[in-house]
Tab-separated table of C-alpha atoms in Angstrom:
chain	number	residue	atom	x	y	z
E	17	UNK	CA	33.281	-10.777	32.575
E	18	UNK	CA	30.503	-11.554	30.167
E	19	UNK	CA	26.934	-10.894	30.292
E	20	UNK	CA	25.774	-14.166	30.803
E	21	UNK	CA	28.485	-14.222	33.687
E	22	UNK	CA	27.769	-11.005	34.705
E	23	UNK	CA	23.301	-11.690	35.373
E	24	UNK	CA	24.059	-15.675	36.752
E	25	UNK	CA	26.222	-14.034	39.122
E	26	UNK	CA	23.529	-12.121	40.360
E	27	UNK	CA	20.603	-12.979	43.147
E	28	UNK	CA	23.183	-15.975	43.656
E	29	UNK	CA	22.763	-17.340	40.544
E	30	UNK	CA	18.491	-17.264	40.284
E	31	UNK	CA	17.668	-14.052	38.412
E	32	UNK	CA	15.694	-16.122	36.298
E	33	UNK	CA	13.471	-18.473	38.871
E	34	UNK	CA	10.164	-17.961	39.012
E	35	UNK	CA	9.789	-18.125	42.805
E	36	UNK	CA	12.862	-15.013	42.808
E	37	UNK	CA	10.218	-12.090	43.414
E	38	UNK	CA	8.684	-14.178	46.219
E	39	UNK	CA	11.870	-14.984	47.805
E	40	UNK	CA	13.870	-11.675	47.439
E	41	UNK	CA	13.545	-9.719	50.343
E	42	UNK	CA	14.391	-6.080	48.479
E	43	UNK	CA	11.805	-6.450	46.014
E	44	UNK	CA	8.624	-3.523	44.725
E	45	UNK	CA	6.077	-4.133	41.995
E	46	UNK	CA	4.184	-1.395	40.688
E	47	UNK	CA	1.513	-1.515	39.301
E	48	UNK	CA	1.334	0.464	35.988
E	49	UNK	CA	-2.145	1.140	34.400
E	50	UNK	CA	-6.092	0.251	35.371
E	51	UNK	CA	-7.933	-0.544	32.159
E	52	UNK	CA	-9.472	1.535	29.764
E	53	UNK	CA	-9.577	1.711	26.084
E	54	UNK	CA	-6.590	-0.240	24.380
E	55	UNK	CA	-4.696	2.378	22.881
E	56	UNK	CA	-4.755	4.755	26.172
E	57	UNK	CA	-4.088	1.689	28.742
E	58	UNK	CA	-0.938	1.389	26.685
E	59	UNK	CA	0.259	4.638	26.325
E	60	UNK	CA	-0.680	5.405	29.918
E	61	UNK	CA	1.276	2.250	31.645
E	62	UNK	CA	4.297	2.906	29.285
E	63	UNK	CA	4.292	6.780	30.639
E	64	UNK	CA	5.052	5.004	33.847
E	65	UNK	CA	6.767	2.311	33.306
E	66	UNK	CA	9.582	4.913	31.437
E	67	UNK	CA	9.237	7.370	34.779
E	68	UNK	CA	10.615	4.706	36.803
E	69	UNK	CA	13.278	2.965	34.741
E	70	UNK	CA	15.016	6.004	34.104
E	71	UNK	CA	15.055	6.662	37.822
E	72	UNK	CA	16.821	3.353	37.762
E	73	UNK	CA	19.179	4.104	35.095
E	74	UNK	CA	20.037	7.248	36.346
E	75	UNK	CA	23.452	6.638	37.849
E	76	UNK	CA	24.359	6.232	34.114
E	77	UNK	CA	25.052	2.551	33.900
E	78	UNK	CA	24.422	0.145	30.860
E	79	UNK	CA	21.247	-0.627	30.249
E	80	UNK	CA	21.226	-5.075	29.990
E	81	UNK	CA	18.745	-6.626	28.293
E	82	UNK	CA	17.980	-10.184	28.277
E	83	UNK	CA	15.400	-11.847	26.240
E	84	UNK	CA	14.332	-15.139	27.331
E	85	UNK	CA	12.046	-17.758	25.345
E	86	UNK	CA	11.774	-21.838	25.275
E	87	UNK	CA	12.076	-24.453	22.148
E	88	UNK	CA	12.289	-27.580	21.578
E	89	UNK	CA	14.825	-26.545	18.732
E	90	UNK	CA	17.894	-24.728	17.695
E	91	UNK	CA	18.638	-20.959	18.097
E	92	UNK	CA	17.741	-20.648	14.212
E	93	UNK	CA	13.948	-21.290	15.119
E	94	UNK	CA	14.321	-18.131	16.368
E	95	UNK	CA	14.300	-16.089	13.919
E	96	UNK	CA	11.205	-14.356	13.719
E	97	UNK	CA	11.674	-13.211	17.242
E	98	UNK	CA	14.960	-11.603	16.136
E	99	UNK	CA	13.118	-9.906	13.120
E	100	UNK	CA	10.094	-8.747	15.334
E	101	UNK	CA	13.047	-6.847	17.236
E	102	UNK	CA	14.594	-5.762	14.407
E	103	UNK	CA	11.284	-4.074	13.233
E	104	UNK	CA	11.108	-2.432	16.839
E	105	UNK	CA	14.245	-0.417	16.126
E	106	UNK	CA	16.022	-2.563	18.945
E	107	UNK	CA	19.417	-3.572	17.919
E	108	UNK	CA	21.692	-6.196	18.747
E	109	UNK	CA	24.969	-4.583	19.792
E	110	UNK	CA	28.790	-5.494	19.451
E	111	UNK	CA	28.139	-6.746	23.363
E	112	UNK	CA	26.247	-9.859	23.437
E	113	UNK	CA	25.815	-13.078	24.966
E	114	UNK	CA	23.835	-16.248	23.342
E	115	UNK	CA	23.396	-19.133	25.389
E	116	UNK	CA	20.995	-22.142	25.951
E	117	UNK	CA	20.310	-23.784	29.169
E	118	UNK	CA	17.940	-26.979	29.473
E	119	UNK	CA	14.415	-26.706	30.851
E	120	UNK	CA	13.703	-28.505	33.887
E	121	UNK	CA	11.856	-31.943	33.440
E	122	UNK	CA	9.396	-30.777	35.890
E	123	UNK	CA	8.723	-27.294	33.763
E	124	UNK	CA	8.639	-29.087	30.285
E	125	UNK	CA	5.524	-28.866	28.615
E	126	UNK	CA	5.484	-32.651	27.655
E	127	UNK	CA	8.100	-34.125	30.045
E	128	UNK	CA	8.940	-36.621	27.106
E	129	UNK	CA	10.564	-33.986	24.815
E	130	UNK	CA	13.551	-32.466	25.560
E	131	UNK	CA	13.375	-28.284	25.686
E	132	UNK	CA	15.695	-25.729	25.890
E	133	UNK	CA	15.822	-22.150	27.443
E	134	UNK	CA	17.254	-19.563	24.585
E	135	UNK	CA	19.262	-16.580	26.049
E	136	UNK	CA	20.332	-13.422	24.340
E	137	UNK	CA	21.458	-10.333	26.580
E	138	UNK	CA	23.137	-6.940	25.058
E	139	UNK	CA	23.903	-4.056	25.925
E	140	UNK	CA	21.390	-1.112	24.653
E	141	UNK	CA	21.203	2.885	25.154
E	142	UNK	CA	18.486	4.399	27.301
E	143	UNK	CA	17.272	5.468	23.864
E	144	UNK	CA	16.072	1.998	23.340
E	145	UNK	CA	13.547	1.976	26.596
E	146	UNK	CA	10.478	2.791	24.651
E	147	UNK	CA	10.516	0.230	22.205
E	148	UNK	CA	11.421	-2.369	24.671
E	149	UNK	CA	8.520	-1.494	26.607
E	150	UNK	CA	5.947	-1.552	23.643
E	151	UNK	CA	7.162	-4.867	23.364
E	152	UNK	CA	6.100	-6.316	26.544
E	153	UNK	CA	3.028	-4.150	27.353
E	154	UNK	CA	1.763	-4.687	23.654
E	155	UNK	CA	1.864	-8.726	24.324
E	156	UNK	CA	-1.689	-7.849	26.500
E	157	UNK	CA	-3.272	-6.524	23.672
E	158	UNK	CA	-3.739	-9.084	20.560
E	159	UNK	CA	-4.501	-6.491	18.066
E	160	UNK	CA	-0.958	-4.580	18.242
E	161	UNK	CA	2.284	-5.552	17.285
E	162	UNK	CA	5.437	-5.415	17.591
E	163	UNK	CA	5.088	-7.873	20.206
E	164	UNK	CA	8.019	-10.858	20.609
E	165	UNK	CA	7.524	-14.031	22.553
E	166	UNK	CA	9.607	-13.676	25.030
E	167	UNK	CA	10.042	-12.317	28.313
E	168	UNK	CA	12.342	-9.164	28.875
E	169	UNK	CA	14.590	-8.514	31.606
E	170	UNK	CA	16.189	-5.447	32.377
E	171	UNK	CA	19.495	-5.348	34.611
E	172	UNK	CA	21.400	-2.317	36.074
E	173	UNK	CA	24.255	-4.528	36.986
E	174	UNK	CA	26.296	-2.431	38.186
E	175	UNK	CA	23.601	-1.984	41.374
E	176	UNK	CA	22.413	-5.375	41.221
E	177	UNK	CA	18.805	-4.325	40.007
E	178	UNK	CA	16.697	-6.539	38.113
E	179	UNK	CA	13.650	-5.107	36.598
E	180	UNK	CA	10.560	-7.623	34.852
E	181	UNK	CA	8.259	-5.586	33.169
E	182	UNK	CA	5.266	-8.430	32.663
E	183	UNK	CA	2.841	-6.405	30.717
E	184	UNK	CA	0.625	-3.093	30.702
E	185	UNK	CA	0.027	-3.883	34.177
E	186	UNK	CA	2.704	-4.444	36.721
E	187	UNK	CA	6.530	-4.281	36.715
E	188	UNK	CA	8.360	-5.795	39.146
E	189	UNK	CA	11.879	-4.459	40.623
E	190	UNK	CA	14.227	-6.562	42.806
E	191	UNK	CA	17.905	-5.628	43.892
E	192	UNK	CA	20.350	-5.211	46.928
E	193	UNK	CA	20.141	-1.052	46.769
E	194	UNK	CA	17.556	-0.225	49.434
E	195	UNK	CA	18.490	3.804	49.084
E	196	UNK	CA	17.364	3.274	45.249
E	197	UNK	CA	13.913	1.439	46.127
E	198	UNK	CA	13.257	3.334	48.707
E	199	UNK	CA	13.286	6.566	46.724
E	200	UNK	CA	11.189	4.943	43.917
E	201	UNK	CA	8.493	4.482	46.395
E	202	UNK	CA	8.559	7.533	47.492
E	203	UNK	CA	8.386	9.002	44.402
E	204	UNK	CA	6.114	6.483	42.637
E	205	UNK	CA	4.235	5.652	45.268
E	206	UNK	CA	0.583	5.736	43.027
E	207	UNK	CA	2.311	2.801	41.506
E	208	UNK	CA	2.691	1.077	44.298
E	209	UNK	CA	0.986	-2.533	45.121
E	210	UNK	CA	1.151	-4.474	48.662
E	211	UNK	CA	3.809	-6.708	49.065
E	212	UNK	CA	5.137	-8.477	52.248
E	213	UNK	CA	9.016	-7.408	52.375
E	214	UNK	CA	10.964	-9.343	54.870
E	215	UNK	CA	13.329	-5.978	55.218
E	216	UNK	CA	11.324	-3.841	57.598
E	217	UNK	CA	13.372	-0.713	56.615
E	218	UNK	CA	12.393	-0.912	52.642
E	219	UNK	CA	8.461	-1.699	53.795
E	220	UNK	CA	6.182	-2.132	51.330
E	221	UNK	CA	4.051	0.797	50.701
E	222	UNK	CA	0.305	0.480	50.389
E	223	UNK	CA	-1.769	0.782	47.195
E	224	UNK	CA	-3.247	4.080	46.249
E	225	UNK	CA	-5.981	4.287	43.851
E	226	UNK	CA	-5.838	6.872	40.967
């Protein structure tokens, strides 16, 4: 099976909804840094952010990455966001899917003009964490690059984990193996924040201050 296969199958079909996190009833976000100066609020959040992925990735399975970003034009507009990875030392492996799916008329920006979803997921080694991180906890801070526009998801397939990390500040984690979220609240738990969990037996830990 392909990727693209492989992540709609997933959360039956609605990895990529906004209301998924909500919905989900196996679900933790942690929260990953507190302010401070620029340069340390990044370093410090991707410190974390690392800790708990590779707790994720542990069991040895491919690391999935999908990048996901809207236009109103072809997959060649896209370019720079391809070269902004490229920079990052984040490559495009043998193992990819490319696909486009239409935006919603109710999500478009001007519900006149017809926009389009672009999709790219590959397969990358764990190797490849850091930069990926830089990339979405650098989009908080305007004065440092690399930073692509797009959002990055992360899947362990193989364990049906999805992983969003937003920014510097919180990463959310949502999949159907309690025993795995369960141990990384216990042993992330200063990363925790409150969330309402509809499964009483992964409970939502509360928030512990620094």
């Amino acid at each position: 099976m392909d990727l693209q296969n492989q992540i709609e199958s997933l959360f039956d079909g609605q990895s990529f909804e906004p209301a998924l996190f909500d919905s989900y009833p196996n679900k933790q976000r942690f929260k990953l840094s507190d302010g401070g100066a620029t340069v340390e609020q990044l370093l410090f959040s991707l410190q974390k952010a690392h800790g708990i992925l590779a707790d994720i990735f542990a069991d040895g399975s491919p690391l999935v990455v999908c990048l996901r970003t809207r236009s109103e034009d072809s997959l060649f507009s896209h370019r720079a966001l391809l070269s902004e990875l490229y920079n990052a030392g984040i490559n495009i492996s043998g193992r990819h899917s490319l696909w486009m799916s239409p935006v919603t008329h109710d999500e478009r920006y001007d519900q006149s003009v017809e926009e389009w979803w672009f999709n790219l997921a590959f397969e990358v080694p764990l190797s490849s964490l850091h930069p990926l991180l830089w990339c979405t906890h650098a989009s908080d801070f305007g004065s440092i690059r690399l930073r692509p526009v797009c959002t990055v998801y992360l899947f362990n397939i193989r364990s049906h984990v999805m992983v969003l990390p937003f920014d510097a500040r919180t990463m959310d984690v949502i999949g159907a193996d309690q025993t795995l979220l369960a141990s990384l609240r216990s042993k992330h738990t200063k990363h925790t924040q409150v969330h309402e969990s509809c499964e009483p037996s992964i409970g939502i830990l509360p928030d512990v201050d620094y």
